[in-house]
């Protein structure tokens, strides 16, 4: 059932090339996070999401210090070594200081169009709107210049519907994972999500529908295994996700920027695109990169854990991410107060082996779930 | 540092400032980022306190490590900004030269220096359960636009409402205009002092500027700040007229980019003196001069002027604008080379710096060097490595004509 998803991510370039040639749409690489892919699709582009890769950093070393995160370093590495030739243009958001500067660095280094959408940080709806009116117009013009096609209201409505439907299918998969722990292996689950970074919306939607149909009758395995919720920015490396399957623990929900925080976004409202974009950025699950005091991460995470019936939380820390790291001590304190066990695993997307994470995850799972070894 | 009579006055001023902040029972305390529009806060009679300034003081007094270790023991990763860690540490153990900062009643942070301050201030807001107002000054990827100015002005209006609710009194627009006038006077004097770095030999180096920067950060908007910089200007301009240099027998004139390395001030002073290098201009020190551009502020356009000055901050610039600015400094200050501090604690300043160095060297024909360090964390600093790089760089420079 999971074969097509694994096939899609086995050779990502081949996957993208095949679909690009078939669709005749220019490939647009989207950096983290929360850029409305609907806009790219409506402009006739083929968005692919770049959440970093497990490659050795060689060329990118010349431009990004070792204290930059491996998401930024690996994405730059791929472009510099010529592995991203399929990408016609890049789109950035103002997610963090590193990505804001990376957008500038790309403008200096590469001839490809470098587009961006800065998110307003202000709290009032009027303030956001005032900022986004110009920002939305600019990004749409930029996309139209890349694809040579206008973003018509009809096209936008069509794309919003497709992506909205896609995320709703992903949410079904999340529901299934939550309600039937262990029915889907953790590595398989993340392979499905990851395939969605690179497959075109139509193709991915079809695959998800058939997957969900196939999973419908699947029961959770008998017996209760330790149940965890994962929290972090990116869920990669995939091999590290496999560790939970090997250890015998069930991931029942997550709070990943590349996972639920994106999947939870509602269908883009297109009657008023500016309002729609604001809602897309600020709506859905809270994120450490989106200042939004009314959408509190603490209550959110506690509720998520309770709702999922989880035994504990693993903070999935991809090194040097300041927004993620700043929040953690207070989150840990809150979880402690609530009697929810938690642990932190540190990693780097370019790590050669994920084995070093195994002991820590295993010890934690034993502690929370009486796991026998 | 250069022996200046004004130094004693500054020490006094800063001591008084911290004493007032620590003892004022009748005035609310606000914590602000260094690039926040403090004028509004002063206009309403609250006392602004600057964790960044305090963190720098802790590092300069070699007290930052113990404080950062306290924060790290409380779970804060070494990956986060060392200023923030120093601040969290002082808050936990009541440490540093003033025995810790007074607790805030509200917070104002501006994104012009980084987006990371949002995270820092969220932590403080949660700890003290106090409101946080963010003044969003978006990164200028393509320069300043009227839309961005309007956006910031609109937030200023909201800031006024916020302060009214914090202080339980109507916002005092007349007082604001007066504070802005004082702020502009002080930044104007500060700019004039820094511009004296064009003089050969340099009468007031960037290392001096890093020391004398404290009042423009913490007290701009007050008469005391204006008076202080008038005093300093008189002294430094006197030195410039008499061609008294800060560095014995000045041979090289250098640009410093990024924050100071606060815990190495003395060692760097000796190092550069011995090599006859004068740090003549610094992007960091220049960051508090913006309002000086608005000579005749009227009530009507005061908000716009303020918005522009808080948007137009060097590390809020796109790279094209940064390179042009750096090249202009190199030209106008007759510099022989530039040092870029790749600062682990400051991503907006540092990410992309290797490329900026390449382009700037190509554009100006002047040699540059990148040193790996941190503004506040001596544990990630290696004297031998940094000084060897600096020595190689100094050898590559042609002396001043």
XYZ file of N, CA and C in Angstrom, chain A residues 61-68 94 96-98 100-105 107-109 118-122 124 126-128 130-131 134 138 288-292 296-298 317 319-323 325-330 346, chain B residues 74-77 79-81 84 88 111 114-116 118-120 122-124 126-127 132 134 136 138-142 147-148 151 155 158 318-320 322-323 342-345 347-355 358-359 372:
330
model
N 29.202 24.887 2.595
C 30.118 25.304 3.662
C 30.740 26.671 3.345
N 30.895 26.948 2.072
C 31.524 28.205 1.661
C 30.629 29.410 1.966
N 29.331 29.187 2.144
C 28.428 30.320 2.335
C 27.596 30.300 3.610
N 27.481 29.129 4.224
C 26.705 29.086 5.460
C 27.542 28.480 6.580
N 27.625 29.199 7.682
C 28.406 28.765 8.824
C 27.844 27.464 9.403
N 28.703 26.742 10.134
C 28.232 25.491 10.755
C 27.116 25.721 11.772
N 26.947 26.957 12.250
C 25.871 27.199 13.209
C 24.538 27.530 12.540
N 24.479 27.400 11.216
C 23.186 27.500 10.540
C 22.568 26.104 10.516
N 9.188 34.455 5.595
C 10.040 35.081 6.612
C 9.965 34.296 7.914
N 12.096 32.651 9.764
C 13.109 32.849 10.810
C 14.230 33.695 10.225
N 15.135 34.132 11.076
C 16.229 34.987 10.628
C 17.112 34.297 9.584
N 17.353 33.003 9.783
C 18.210 32.281 8.840
C 17.587 32.274 7.447
N 15.322 34.301 6.220
C 15.243 35.658 5.665
C 16.568 36.002 4.991
N 17.657 35.694 5.666
C 18.964 35.992 5.073
C 19.310 35.030 3.934
N 18.830 33.799 4.041
C 19.095 32.837 2.969
C 18.456 33.323 1.664
N 17.285 33.908 1.786
C 16.610 34.468 0.592
C 17.514 35.518 -0.052
N 18.120 36.368 0.763
C 19.041 37.381 0.234
C 20.273 36.722 -0.383
N 20.789 35.720 0.284
C 21.977 35.019 -0.225
C 21.684 34.393 -1.595
N 19.612 35.410 -3.771
C 19.529 36.477 -4.781
C 20.914 36.861 -5.266
N 21.916 36.766 -4.381
C 23.274 37.111 -4.774
C 23.931 35.975 -5.550
N 23.587 34.736 -5.195
C 24.328 33.599 -5.744
C 23.763 33.043 -7.044
N 6.792 37.852 3.080
C 7.065 38.110 4.496
C 5.744 38.058 5.244
N 5.786 37.455 6.416
C 4.574 37.386 7.239
C 4.528 38.590 8.172
N 3.375 39.219 8.283
C 3.264 40.305 9.266
C 3.258 39.708 10.668
N 3.889 40.413 11.604
C 3.928 39.888 12.969
C 2.886 40.556 13.854
N 2.339 41.632 13.345
C 1.388 42.394 14.149
C 0.126 41.578 14.480
N -3.161 42.685 15.054
C -4.523 43.039 14.679
C -4.817 42.646 13.237
N -6.455 44.313 11.101
C -6.241 45.453 10.180
C -4.760 45.575 9.829
N -3.914 45.389 10.839
C -2.477 45.493 10.626
C -1.991 44.442 9.639
N -2.424 43.225 9.850
C -2.030 42.133 8.946
C -2.481 42.442 7.529
N -3.244 45.352 6.178
C -2.522 46.477 5.576
C -1.202 45.995 4.984
N -0.541 45.113 5.707
C 0.742 44.624 5.214
C 0.568 43.670 4.038
N -0.118 44.591 -0.118
C 1.022 44.771 -1.022
C 1.794 43.468 -1.212
N 2.500 41.424 -4.712
C 3.856 41.263 -5.201
C 4.195 39.799 -5.481
N 6.068 27.677 16.624
C 7.044 28.516 17.327
C 7.520 29.678 16.453
N 7.328 29.560 15.148
C 7.792 30.622 14.250
C 6.717 31.663 13.956
N 5.516 31.434 14.427
C 4.425 32.382 14.166
C 3.968 32.958 15.504
N 4.283 34.243 15.706
C 3.893 34.890 16.960
C 2.379 35.059 16.985
N 1.735 34.406 17.915
C 0.275 34.407 17.942
C -0.188 34.060 19.358
N -2.117 29.558 21.809
C -1.037 29.191 22.723
C -0.522 27.761 22.502
N 0.783 27.649 22.398
C 1.380 26.334 22.158
C 1.271 25.406 23.366
N 1.299 25.970 24.544
C 1.309 25.121 25.743
C 0.000 24.344 25.886
N 14.547 17.709 17.889
C 15.259 18.981 17.713
C 16.336 18.902 16.638
N 19.167 20.592 15.010
C 20.073 21.573 15.615
C 20.030 22.986 15.019
N 20.274 23.908 15.902
C 20.445 25.339 15.635
C 19.153 26.089 15.322
N 18.013 25.421 15.483
C 16.754 26.127 15.230
C 16.387 26.922 16.475
N 16.621 28.219 16.418
C 16.355 29.036 17.598
C 14.868 29.107 17.974
N 13.967 29.339 17.010
C 12.561 29.410 17.408
C 12.108 28.160 18.168
N 14.122 26.043 19.828
C 14.869 25.884 21.077
C 14.389 26.846 22.169
N 14.010 28.056 21.773
C 13.572 29.041 22.773
C 12.353 28.541 23.557
N 11.436 27.915 22.863
C 10.171 27.527 23.502
C 10.300 26.342 24.447
N 11.341 25.542 24.239
C 11.334 24.215 24.848
C 11.368 24.186 26.376
N 12.246 24.960 27.037
C 12.303 24.824 28.503
C 10.957 25.106 29.177
N 10.258 26.126 28.727
C 8.963 26.425 29.357
C 7.916 25.374 29.005
N 18.347 15.404 19.903
C 18.991 16.391 19.030
C 19.532 15.706 17.798
N 18.956 25.595 33.234
C 17.486 25.626 33.261
C 16.897 25.109 31.953
N 17.744 24.648 31.053
C 17.259 23.993 29.841
C 17.423 24.768 28.549
N 17.913 25.998 28.618
C 18.056 26.768 27.377
C 19.292 26.301 26.598
N 19.062 26.007 25.344
C 20.099 25.434 24.494
C 21.212 26.444 24.224
N 22.387 26.783 21.556
C 22.165 27.241 20.182
C 21.459 28.591 20.134
N 20.890 29.023 21.238
C 20.156 30.291 21.163
C 21.077 31.461 21.512
N 20.676 32.617 21.042
C 21.413 33.870 21.202
C 21.983 34.033 22.617
N 20.246 36.503 24.941
C 19.038 35.958 25.557
C 19.414 35.044 26.716
N 18.314 35.496 30.492
C 17.584 34.491 31.269
C 18.368 34.151 32.542
N 11.047 44.083 15.566
C 11.706 43.034 14.788
C 12.822 43.577 13.890
N 16.120 41.655 14.726
C 16.009 40.218 14.407
C 14.583 39.776 14.697
N 14.243 38.585 14.206
C 12.952 37.996 14.563
C 13.115 37.194 15.853
N 14.367 36.901 16.196
C 14.637 36.091 17.381
C 14.162 36.786 18.658
N 11.486 38.093 19.201
C 10.102 37.707 19.490
C 10.114 36.487 20.415
N 10.985 35.539 20.081
C 11.053 34.321 20.895
C 11.537 34.646 22.308
N 12.572 35.454 22.367
C 13.146 35.878 23.659
C 12.059 36.534 24.526
N 8.819 36.424 24.163
C 7.719 35.508 24.489
C 8.042 34.742 25.774
N 9.298 34.338 25.904
C 9.720 33.621 27.108
C 9.535 34.520 28.333
N 9.968 35.778 28.214
C 9.857 36.718 29.337
C 8.374 36.984 29.653
N 5.854 35.114 29.175
C 5.230 33.959 29.810
C 5.683 33.839 31.265
N 6.969 34.083 31.468
C 7.491 33.958 32.830
C 6.818 34.976 33.760
N 2.978 41.636 25.886
C 4.079 41.934 24.959
C 3.496 42.635 23.739
N 4.505 43.802 20.001
C 5.526 43.673 18.965
C 5.328 44.780 17.937
N 6.290 45.464 14.438
C 6.845 44.701 13.323
C 7.423 45.645 12.269
N 9.226 45.046 9.037
C 9.627 43.953 8.140
C 10.987 44.188 7.482
N 11.659 43.102 7.216
C 12.967 43.124 6.572
C 12.848 43.809 5.215
N 13.808 44.677 4.919
C 13.732 45.459 3.675
C 14.416 44.723 2.522
N 13.768 43.681 2.040
C 14.362 42.927 0.925
C 14.574 43.832 -0.284
N 13.643 44.728 -0.511
C 13.757 45.608 -1.673
C 13.617 47.070 -1.281
N 4.229 51.750 1.628
C 3.351 50.782 2.294
C 3.933 50.325 3.626
N 5.253 50.105 3.646
C 5.892 49.649 4.883
C 5.853 50.749 5.948
N 2.448 50.871 7.349
C 2.246 49.689 8.203
C 2.824 49.937 9.600
N 0.995 50.665 13.384
C 1.322 49.956 14.623
C 1.657 50.929 15.755
N -1.441 51.764 17.398
C -1.858 50.679 18.303
C -0.997 50.664 19.566
N 18.283 44.562 2.973
C 18.658 43.495 2.050
C 20.136 43.610 1.710
N 20.691 42.564 1.121
C 22.143 42.515 0.911
C 22.653 43.573 -0.066
N 21.861 43.869 -1.088
C 22.291 44.876 -2.058
C 22.534 46.205 -1.340
N 23.025 46.591 1.851
C 24.128 46.459 2.806
C 25.470 46.697 2.116
N 25.629 46.058 0.956
C 26.909 46.165 0.259
C 27.186 47.610 -0.145
N 31.713 37.021 12.256
C 30.689 35.994 12.074
C 30.257 35.572 13.471
N 29.085 36.050 13.830
C 28.638 36.032 15.219
C 27.582 34.951 15.409
N 27.976 33.919 16.106
C 27.103 32.767 16.331
C 25.769 33.188 16.944
N 25.772 34.290 17.671
C 24.556 34.726 18.358
C 23.685 35.646 17.523
N 22.190 35.837 13.860
C 22.002 35.322 12.502
C 21.709 36.423 11.485
N 20.883 37.436 11.815
C 20.614 38.470 10.799
C 21.886 39.177 10.344
N 22.826 39.327 11.243
C 24.082 39.962 10.884
C 25.001 38.989 10.128
N 24.910 37.716 10.465
C 25.973 36.782 10.077
C 25.645 35.850 8.916
N 24.390 35.452 8.780
C 24.067 34.482 7.726
C 24.170 35.187 6.369
N 25.054 34.668 5.534
C 25.288 35.293 4.228
C 26.526 36.169 4.223
N 27.154 36.307 5.366
C 28.295 37.207 5.505
C 29.488 36.822 4.610
N 29.716 35.538 4.423
C 30.857 35.116 3.594
C 30.710 35.687 2.183
N 29.463 35.683 1.712
C 29.209 36.217 0.381
C 29.381 37.746 0.363
N 33.030 38.577 0.093
C 33.549 38.413 -1.276
C 33.174 39.603 -2.147
N 31.883 39.957 -2.092
C 31.410 41.019 -2.982
C 31.992 42.376 -2.613
N 35.435 34.116 13.305
C 34.352 33.351 13.923
C 34.347 33.625 15.415
